[in-house]
GROMACS .gro file of C-alpha atoms in nm:
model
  443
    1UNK     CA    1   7.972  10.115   9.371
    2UNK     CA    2   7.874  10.229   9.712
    3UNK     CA    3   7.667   9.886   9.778
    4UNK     CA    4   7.932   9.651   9.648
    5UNK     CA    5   8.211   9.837   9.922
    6UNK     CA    6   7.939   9.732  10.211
    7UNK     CA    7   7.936   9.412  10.070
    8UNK     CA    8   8.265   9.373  10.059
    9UNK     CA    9   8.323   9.496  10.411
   10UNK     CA   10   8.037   9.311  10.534
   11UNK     CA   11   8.236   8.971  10.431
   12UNK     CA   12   8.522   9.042  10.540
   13UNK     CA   13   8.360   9.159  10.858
   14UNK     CA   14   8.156   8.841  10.894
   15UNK     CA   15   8.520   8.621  10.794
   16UNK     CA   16   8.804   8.792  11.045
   17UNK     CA   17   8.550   8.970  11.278
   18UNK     CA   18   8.654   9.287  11.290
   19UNK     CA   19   8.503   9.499  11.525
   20UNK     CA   20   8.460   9.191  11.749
   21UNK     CA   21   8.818   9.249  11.776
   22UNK     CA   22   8.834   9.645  11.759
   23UNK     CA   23   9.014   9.675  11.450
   24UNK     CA   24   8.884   9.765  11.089
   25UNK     CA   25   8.978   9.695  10.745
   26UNK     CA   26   9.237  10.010  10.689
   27UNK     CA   27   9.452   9.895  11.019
   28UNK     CA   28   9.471   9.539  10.883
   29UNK     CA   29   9.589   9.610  10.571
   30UNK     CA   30   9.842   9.888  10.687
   31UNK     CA   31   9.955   9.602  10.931
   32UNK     CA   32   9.986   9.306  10.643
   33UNK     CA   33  10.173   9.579  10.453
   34UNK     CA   34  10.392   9.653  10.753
   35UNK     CA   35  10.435   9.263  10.799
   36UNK     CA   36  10.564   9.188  10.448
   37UNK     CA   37  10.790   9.462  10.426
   38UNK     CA   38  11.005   9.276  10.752
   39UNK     CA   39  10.985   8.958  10.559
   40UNK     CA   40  11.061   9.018  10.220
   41UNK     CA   41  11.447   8.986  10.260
   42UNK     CA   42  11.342   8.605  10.288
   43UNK     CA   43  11.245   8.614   9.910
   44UNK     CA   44  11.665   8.641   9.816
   45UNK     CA   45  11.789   8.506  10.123
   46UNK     CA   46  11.648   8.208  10.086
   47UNK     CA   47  11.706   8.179   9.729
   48UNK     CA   48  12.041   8.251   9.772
   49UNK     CA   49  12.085   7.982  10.044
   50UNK     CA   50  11.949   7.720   9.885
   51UNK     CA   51  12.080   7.792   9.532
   52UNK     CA   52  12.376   7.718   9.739
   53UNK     CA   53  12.281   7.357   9.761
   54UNK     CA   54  12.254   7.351   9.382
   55UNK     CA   55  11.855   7.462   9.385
   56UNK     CA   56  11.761   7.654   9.078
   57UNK     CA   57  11.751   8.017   9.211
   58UNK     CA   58  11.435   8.196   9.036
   59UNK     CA   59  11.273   7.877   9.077
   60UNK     CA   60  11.338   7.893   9.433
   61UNK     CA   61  11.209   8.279   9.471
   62UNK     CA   62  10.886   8.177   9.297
   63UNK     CA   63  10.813   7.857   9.557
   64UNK     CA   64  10.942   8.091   9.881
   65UNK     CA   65  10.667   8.365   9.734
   66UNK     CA   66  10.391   8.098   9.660
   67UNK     CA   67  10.447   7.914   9.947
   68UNK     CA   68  10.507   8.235  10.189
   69UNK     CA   69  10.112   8.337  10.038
   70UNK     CA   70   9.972   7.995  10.098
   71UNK     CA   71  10.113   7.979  10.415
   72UNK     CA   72   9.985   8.321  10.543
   73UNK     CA   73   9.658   8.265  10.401
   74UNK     CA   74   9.582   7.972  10.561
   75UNK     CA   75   9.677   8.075  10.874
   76UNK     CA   76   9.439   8.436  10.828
   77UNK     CA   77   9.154   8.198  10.688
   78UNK     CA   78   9.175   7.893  10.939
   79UNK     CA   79   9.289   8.059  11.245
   80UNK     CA   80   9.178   8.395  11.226
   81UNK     CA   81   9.568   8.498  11.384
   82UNK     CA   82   9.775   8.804  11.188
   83UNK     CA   83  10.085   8.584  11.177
   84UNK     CA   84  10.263   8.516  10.825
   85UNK     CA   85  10.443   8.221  10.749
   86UNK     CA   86  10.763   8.163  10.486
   87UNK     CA   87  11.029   7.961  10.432
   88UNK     CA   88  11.217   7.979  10.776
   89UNK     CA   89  11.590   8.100  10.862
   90UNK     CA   90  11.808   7.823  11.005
   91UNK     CA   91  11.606   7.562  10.914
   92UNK     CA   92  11.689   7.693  10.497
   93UNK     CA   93  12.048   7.683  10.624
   94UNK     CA   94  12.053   7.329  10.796
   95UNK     CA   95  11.855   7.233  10.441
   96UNK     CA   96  12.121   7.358  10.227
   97UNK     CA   97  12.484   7.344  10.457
   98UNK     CA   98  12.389   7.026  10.626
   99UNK     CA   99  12.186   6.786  10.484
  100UNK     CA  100  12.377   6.869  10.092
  101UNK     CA  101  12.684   7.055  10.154
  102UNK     CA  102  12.781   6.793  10.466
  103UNK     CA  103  12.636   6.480  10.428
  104UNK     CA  104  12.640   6.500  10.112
  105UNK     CA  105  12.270   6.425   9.983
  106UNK     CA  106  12.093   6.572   9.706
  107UNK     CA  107  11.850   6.861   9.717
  108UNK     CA  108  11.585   6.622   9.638
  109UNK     CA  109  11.633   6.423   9.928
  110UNK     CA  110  11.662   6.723  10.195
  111UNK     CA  111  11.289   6.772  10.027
  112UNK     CA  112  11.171   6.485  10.113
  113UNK     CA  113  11.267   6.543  10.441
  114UNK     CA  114  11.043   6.788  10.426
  115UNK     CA  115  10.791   6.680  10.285
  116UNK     CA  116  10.776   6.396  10.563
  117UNK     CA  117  10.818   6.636  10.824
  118UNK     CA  118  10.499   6.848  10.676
  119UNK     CA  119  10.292   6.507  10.677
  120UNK     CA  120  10.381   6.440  11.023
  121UNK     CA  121  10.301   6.768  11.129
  122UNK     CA  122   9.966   6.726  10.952
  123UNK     CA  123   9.868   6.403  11.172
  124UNK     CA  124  10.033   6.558  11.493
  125UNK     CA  125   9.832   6.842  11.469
  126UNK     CA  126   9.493   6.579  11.448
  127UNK     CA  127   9.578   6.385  11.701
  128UNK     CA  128   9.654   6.718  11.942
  129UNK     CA  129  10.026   6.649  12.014
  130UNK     CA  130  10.112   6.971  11.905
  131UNK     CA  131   9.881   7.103  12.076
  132UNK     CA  132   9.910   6.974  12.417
  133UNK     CA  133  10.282   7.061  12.404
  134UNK     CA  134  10.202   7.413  12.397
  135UNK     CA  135   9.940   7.366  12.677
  136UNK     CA  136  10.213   7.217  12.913
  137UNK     CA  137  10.442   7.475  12.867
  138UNK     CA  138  10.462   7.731  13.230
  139UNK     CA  139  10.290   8.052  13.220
  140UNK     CA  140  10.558   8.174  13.345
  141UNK     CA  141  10.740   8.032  13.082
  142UNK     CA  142  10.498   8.181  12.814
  143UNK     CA  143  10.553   8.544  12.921
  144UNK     CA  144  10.932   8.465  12.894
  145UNK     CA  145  10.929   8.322  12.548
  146UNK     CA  146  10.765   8.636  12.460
  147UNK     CA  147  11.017   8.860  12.571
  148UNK     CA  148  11.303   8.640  12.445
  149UNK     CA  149  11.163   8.637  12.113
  150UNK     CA  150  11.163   9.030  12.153
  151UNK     CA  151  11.493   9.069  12.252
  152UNK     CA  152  11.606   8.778  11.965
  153UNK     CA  153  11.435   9.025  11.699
  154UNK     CA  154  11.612   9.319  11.864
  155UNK     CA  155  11.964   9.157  11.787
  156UNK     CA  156  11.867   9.068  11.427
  157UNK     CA  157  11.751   9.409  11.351
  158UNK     CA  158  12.132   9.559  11.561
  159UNK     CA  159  12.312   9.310  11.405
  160UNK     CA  160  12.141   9.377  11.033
  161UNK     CA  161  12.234   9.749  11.059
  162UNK     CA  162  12.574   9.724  11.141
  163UNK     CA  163  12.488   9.837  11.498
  164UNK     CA  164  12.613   9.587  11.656
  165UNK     CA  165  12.898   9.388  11.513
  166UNK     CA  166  13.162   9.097  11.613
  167UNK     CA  167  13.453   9.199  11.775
  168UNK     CA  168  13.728   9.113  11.969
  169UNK     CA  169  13.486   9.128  12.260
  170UNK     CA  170  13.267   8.870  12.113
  171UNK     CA  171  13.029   9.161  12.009
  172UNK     CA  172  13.103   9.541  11.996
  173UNK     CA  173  12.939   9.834  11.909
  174UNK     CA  174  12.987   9.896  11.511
  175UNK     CA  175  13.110  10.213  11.320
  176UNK     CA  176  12.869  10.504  11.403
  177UNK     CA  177  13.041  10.711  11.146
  178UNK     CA  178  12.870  10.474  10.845
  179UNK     CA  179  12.618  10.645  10.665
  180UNK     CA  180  12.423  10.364  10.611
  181UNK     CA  181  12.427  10.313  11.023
  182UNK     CA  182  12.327  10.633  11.069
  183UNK     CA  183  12.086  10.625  10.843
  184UNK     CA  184  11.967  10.304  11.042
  185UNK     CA  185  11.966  10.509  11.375
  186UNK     CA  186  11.795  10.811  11.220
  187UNK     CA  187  11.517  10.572  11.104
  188UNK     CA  188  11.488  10.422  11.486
  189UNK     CA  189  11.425  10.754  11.620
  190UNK     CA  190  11.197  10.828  11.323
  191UNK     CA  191  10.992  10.524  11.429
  192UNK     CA  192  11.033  10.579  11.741
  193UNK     CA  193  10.851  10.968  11.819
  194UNK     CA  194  10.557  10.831  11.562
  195UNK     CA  195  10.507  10.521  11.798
  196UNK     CA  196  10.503  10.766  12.100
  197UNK     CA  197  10.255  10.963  11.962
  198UNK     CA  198  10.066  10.633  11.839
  199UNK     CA  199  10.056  10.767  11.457
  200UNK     CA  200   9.867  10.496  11.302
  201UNK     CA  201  10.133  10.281  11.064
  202UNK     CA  202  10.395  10.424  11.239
  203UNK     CA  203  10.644  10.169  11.109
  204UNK     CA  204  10.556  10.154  10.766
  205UNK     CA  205  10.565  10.529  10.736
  206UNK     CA  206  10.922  10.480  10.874
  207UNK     CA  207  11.021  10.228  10.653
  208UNK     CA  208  10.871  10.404  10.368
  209UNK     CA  209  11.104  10.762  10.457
  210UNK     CA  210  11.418  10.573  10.542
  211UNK     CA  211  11.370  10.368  10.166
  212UNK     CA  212  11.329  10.685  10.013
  213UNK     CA  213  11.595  10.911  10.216
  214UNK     CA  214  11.821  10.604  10.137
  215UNK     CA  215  11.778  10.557   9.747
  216UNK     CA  216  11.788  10.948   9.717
  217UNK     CA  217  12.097  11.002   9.902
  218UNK     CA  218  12.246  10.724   9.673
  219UNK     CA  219  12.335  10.508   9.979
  220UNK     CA  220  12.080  10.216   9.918
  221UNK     CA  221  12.032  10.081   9.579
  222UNK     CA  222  11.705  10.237   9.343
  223UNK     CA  223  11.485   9.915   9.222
  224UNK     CA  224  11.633   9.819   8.883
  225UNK     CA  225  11.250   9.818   8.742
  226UNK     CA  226  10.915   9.785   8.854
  227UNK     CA  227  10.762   9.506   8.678
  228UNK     CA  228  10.914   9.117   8.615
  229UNK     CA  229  10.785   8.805   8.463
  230UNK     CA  230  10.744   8.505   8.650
  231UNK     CA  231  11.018   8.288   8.720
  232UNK     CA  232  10.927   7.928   8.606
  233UNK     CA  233  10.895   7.625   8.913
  234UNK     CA  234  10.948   7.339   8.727
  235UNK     CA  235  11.335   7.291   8.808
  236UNK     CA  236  11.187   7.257   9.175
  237UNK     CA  237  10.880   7.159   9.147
  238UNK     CA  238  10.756   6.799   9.290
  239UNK     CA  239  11.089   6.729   9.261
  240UNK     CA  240  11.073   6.597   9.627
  241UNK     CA  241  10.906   6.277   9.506
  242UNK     CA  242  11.208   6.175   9.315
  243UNK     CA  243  11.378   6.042   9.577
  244UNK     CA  244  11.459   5.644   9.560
  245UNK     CA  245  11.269   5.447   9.831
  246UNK     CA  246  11.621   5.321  10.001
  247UNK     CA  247  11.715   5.666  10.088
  248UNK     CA  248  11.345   5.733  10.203
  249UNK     CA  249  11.393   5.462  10.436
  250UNK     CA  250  11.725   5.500  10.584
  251UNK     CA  251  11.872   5.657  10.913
  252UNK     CA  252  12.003   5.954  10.779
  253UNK     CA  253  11.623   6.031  10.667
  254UNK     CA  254  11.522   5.956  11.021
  255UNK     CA  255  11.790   6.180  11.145
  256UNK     CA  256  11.700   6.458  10.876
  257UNK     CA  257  11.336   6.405  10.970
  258UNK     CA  258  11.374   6.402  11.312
  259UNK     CA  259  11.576   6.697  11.352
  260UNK     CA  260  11.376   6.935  11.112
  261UNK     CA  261  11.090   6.845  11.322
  262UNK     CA  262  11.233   6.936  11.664
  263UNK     CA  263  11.329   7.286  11.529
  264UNK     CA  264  11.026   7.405  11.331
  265UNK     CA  265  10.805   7.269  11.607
  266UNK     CA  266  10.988   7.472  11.926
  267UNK     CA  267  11.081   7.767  11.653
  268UNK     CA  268  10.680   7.774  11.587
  269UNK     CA  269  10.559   7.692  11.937
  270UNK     CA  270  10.775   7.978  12.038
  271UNK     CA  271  10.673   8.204  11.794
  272UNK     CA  272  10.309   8.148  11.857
  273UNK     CA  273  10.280   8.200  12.194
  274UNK     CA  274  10.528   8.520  12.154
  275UNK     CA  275  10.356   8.677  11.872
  276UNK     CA  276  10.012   8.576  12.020
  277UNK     CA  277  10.054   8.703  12.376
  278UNK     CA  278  10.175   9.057  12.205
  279UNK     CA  279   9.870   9.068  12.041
  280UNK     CA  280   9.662   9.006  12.359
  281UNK     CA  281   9.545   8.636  12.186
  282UNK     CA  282   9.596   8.433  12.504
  283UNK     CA  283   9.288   8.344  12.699
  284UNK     CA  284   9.272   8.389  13.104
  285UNK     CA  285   9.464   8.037  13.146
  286UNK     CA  286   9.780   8.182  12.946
  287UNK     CA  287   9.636   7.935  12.636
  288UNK     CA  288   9.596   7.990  12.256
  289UNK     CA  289   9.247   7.970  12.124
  290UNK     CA  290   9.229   7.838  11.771
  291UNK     CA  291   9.610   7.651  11.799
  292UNK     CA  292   9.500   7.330  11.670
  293UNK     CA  293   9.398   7.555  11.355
  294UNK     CA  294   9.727   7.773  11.351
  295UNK     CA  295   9.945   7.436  11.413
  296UNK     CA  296   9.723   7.287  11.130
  297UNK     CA  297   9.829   7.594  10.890
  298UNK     CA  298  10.147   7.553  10.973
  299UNK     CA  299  10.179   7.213  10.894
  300UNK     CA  300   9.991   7.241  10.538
  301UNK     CA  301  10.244   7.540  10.459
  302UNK     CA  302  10.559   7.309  10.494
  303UNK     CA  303  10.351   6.998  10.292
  304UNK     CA  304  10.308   7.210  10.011
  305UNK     CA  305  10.609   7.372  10.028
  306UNK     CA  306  10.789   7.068  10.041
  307UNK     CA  307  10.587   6.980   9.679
  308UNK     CA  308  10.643   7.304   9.565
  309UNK     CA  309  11.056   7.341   9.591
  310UNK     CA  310  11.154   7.486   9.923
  311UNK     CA  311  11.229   7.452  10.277
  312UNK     CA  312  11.032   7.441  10.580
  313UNK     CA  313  10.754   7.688  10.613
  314UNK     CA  314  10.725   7.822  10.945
  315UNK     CA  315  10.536   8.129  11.101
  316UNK     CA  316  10.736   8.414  11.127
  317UNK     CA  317  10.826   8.645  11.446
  318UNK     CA  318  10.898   8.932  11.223
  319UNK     CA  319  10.453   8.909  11.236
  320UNK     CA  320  10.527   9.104  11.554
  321UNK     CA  321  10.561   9.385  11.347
  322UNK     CA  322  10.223   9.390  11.184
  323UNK     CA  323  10.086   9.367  11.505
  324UNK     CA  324  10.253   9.664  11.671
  325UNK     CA  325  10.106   9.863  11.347
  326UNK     CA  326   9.779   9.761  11.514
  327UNK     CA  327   9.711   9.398  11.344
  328UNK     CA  328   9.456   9.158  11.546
  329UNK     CA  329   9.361   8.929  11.256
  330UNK     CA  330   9.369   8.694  10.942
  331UNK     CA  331   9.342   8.971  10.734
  332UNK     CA  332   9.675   9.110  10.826
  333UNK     CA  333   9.795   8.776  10.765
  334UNK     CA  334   9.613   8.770  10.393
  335UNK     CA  335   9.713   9.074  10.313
  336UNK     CA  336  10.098   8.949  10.385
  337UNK     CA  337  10.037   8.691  10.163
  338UNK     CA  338   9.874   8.839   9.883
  339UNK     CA  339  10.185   9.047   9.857
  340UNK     CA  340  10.380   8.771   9.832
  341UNK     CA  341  10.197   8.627   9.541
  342UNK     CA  342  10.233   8.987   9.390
  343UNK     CA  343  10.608   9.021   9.415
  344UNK     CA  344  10.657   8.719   9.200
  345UNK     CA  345  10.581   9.032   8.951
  346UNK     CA  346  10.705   9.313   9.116
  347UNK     CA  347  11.047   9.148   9.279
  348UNK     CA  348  11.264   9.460   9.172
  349UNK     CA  349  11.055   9.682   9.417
  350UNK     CA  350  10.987   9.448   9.711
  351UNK     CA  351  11.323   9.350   9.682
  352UNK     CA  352  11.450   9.659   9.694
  353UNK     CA  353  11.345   9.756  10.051
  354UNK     CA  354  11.713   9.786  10.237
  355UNK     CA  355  11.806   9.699  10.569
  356UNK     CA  356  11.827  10.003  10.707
  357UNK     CA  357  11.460  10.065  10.700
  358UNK     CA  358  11.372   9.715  10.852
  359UNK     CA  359  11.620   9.710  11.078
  360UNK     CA  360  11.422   9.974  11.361
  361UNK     CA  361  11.104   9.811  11.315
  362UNK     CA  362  11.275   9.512  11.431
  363UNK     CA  363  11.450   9.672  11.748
  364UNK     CA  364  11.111   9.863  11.866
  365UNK     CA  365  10.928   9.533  11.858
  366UNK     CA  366  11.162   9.373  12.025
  367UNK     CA  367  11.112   9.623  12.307
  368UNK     CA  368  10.691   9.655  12.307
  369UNK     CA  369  10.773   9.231  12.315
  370UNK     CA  370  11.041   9.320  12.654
  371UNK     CA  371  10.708   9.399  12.820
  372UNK     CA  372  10.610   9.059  12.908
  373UNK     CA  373  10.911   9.063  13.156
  374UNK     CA  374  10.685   9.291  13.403
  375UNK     CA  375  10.470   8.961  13.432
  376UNK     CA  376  10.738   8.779  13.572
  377UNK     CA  377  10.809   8.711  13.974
  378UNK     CA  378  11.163   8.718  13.972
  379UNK     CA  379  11.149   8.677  14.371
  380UNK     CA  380  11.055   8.324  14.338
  381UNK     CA  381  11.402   8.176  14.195
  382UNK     CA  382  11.243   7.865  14.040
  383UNK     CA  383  11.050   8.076  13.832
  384UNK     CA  384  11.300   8.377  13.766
  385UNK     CA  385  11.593   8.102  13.642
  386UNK     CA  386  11.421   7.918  13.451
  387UNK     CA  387  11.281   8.253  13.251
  388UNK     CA  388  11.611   8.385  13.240
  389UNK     CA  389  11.731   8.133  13.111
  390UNK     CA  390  11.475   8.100  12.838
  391UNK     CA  391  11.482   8.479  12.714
  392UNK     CA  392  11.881   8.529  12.722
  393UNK     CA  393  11.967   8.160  12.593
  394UNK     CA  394  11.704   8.323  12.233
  395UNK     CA  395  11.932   8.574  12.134
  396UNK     CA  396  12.285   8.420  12.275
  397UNK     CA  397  12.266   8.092  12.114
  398UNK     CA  398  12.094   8.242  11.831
  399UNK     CA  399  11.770   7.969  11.821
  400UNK     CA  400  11.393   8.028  11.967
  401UNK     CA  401  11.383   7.594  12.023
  402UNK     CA  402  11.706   7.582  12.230
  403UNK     CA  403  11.576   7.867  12.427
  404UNK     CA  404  11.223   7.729  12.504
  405UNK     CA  405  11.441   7.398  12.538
  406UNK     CA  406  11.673   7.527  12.817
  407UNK     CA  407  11.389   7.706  13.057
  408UNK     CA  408  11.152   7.414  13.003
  409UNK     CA  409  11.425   7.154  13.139
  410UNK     CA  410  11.534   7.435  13.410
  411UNK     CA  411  11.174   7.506  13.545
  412UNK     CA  412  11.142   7.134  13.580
  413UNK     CA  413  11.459   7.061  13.759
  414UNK     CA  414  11.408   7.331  14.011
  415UNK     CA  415  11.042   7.247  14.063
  416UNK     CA  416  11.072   6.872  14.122
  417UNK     CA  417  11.461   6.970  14.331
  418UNK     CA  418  11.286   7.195  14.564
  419UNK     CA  419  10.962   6.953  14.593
  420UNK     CA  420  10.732   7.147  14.433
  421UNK     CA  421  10.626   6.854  14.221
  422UNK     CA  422  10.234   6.982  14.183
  423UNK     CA  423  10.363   7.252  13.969
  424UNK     CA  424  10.538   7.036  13.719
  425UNK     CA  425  10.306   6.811  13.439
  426UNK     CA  426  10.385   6.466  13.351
  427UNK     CA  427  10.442   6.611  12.998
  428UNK     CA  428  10.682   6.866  13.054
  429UNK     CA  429  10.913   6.605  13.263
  430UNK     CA  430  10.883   6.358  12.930
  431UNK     CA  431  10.958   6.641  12.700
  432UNK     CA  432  11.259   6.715  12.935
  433UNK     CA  433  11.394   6.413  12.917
  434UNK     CA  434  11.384   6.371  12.539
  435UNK     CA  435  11.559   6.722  12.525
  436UNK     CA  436  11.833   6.589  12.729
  437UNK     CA  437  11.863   6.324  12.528
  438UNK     CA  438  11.857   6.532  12.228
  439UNK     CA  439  12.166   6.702  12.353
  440UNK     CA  440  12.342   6.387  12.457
  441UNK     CA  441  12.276   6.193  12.140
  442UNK     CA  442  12.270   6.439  11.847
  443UNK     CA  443  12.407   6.767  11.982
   0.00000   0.00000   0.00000
């Protein structure tokens, strides 16, 4: 028994490399655990969504869990990074609202769309596009993404909890007299003293006491049952190869196409190089080891996702969590996944975890992510705009891409304005250009 645990930890020493990066098998899985439990609202959200564009819904839960532990997995086993991936918000919503509800396309088709996207991603990632559009991103730029994405997670989690609410002021403080906000603000300061006193799985302990406090006090719904079959794929399934070859090879598909790729590739760019630099992954040049293998995961994820019945897989910021529980590798990222795979049997419980015990996970990541702000000279105004711009534009206009999008084309207007040309690459003035044109042409 004794022998087979050494051997065990031995292998999965020898495949994430544990102590090589100071963590150990307990604070991985604590952190996957941690992880999932921020993510699992996609499993009904996403259903919901695109049940909305006619989808069949169970079939939809089973390819957002399947393809959430693919996703994840790949990205533990290839790139060695704790970052889960899943069927992405927005780009489910564009899928569903757009593409069927407004054009006026089938569900099959806005697949397809996918699908394509996933291969292109796939020979992208080979040739190193991908990859050299992260490298020409600023430094400066980098450290801002990070805290943009932190503050963007902040105003999910407010905005989830009833916090912070639309108003007549645009947004306004919610009711604080709610029980279930309170309860959300009694869970933040929870979180909060065992993250000042560095208790080890400080948020999932939280979310664990809030879940309970919640279901006992009757405000949050108990699990209606622990155990469920399987729902069945096969309305979904493949069904993105069903598509006749004149709408494969029409403008609206290049449209489609075009614009799921610009999203998922900013929304994961961004959420690499946020997630990564809070987990101390960026080498001494402000670069990602191992991206060509994270992009690569990435890409794979939406292929088969595509195949499998959903919308674009994409790595998820919420991974930020995991990592503030003390995640530094793939296995928090397996361990994400494998629960994924397991709630296609145990929905009622993982489904069951209420907002109100996310919610303050999501605001205290967003502020250990506000760090990267103190890396910032904000005395040198072509560097300080441009930032600003990219972590406030996150959270206002609601997107990661148009964020990146409007600090990459600020830094470069300043830089080449003020003749500091030497700091600007060839390939962030292209990419500048096309997101101008972007704005012009399709909005």
């Amino acid at each position: 028994m004794q022998t087979t645990q050494s051997m065990n930890k031995g292998m999965l020493e020898k495949v994430f490399k544990l102590s090589e990066n100071n963590t150990n098998v307990k604070t991985e899985v604590i952190a996957g655990i941690t992880t999932f439990m921020t993510m699992a609202y996609i499993l009904v959200v996403n259903a919901n969504i695109l049940s909305d564009a006619g989808m069949d819904k169970g079939a939809v839960f089973a390819a957002t869990a399947i393809a959430a532990f693919i996703g994840s997995c790949a990205m533990g086993l290839l790139a060695n990074y704790p970052i889960a991936l899943a069927p992405g918000m927005g780009l489910n919503a564009f899928f569903a609202y757009t593409v069927v509800l407004s054009m006026g396309y089938s569900w099959q088709f806005a697949l397809c769309a996918v699908l394509i996207e996933g291969i292109i991603f796939i020979l992208l990632t080979i040739t190193n596009v991908r990859e050299k559009i992260i490298d020409c991103i600023p430094t400066v730029l980098k450290h801002a993404v990070t805290a943009g994405i932190g503050l963007f997670i902040a105003f999910i989690g407010l905005s989830n909890a009833g916090i912070v609410v639309n108003g007549a002021t645009i947004l306004s403080l919610g009711n604080l007299k709610d029980p279930l906000v309170l309860l959300t603000i009694f869970g933040l300061l929870l979180a909060a003293v065992l993250l000042a006193k560095n208790v080890k799985g400080a948020f999932l302990i939280g979310m664990l006491t809030i879940s309970a406090i919640g279901m006992i006090a009757g405000l949050v719904e108990l699990p209606k049952g622990i155990i469920s079959s399987a729902p069945s794929l096969k309305p979904v399934f493949l069904q993105a190869l069903s598509v006749p070859v004149d709408q494969i090879f029409s403008l609206d598909m290049v449209v489609v196409v075009f614009t799921f790729l610009f999203v998922d590739l900013f929304d994961t760019v961004g959420c690499l190089l946020g997630v990564a630099s809070k987990g101390n992954m960026l080498d001494e040049e402000g670069k990602l080891p191992k991206v060509k293998q994270a992009l690569f995961a990435d890409a794979i994820a939406t292929t088969i996702g595509a195949l499998l019945g959903t919308s674009t897989v994409t790595s998820y910021v919420e991974s930020a969590a995991g990592i503030g529980d003390g995640g530094r590798t793939g296995l928090t990222a397996v361990t994400t996944g494998f629960l994924f795979l397991l709630s296609l049997f145990f929905a009622p419980i993982f489904t069951a975890i209420p907002t109100q015990a996310t919610a303050p996970v999501l605001i205290l990541v967003g502020v250990m992510m506000a760090s990267s702000l103190t890396k910032i000279d904000f005395s040198d105004f072509t560097n300080a705009i441009p930032a600003f711009l990219t972590f406030a534009m996150m959270p206002l206009a609601y997107s990661i891409a148009d964020g990146i999008i409007f600090g990459m084309i600020s830094f470069t207007v300043l830089k080449i304005a003020t003749k500091r040309t030497k700091e600007v690459n060839v390939s962030l003035i292209v990419l500048s250009i096309l997101f101008v044109c972007k704005f012009a042409f399709l909005g």
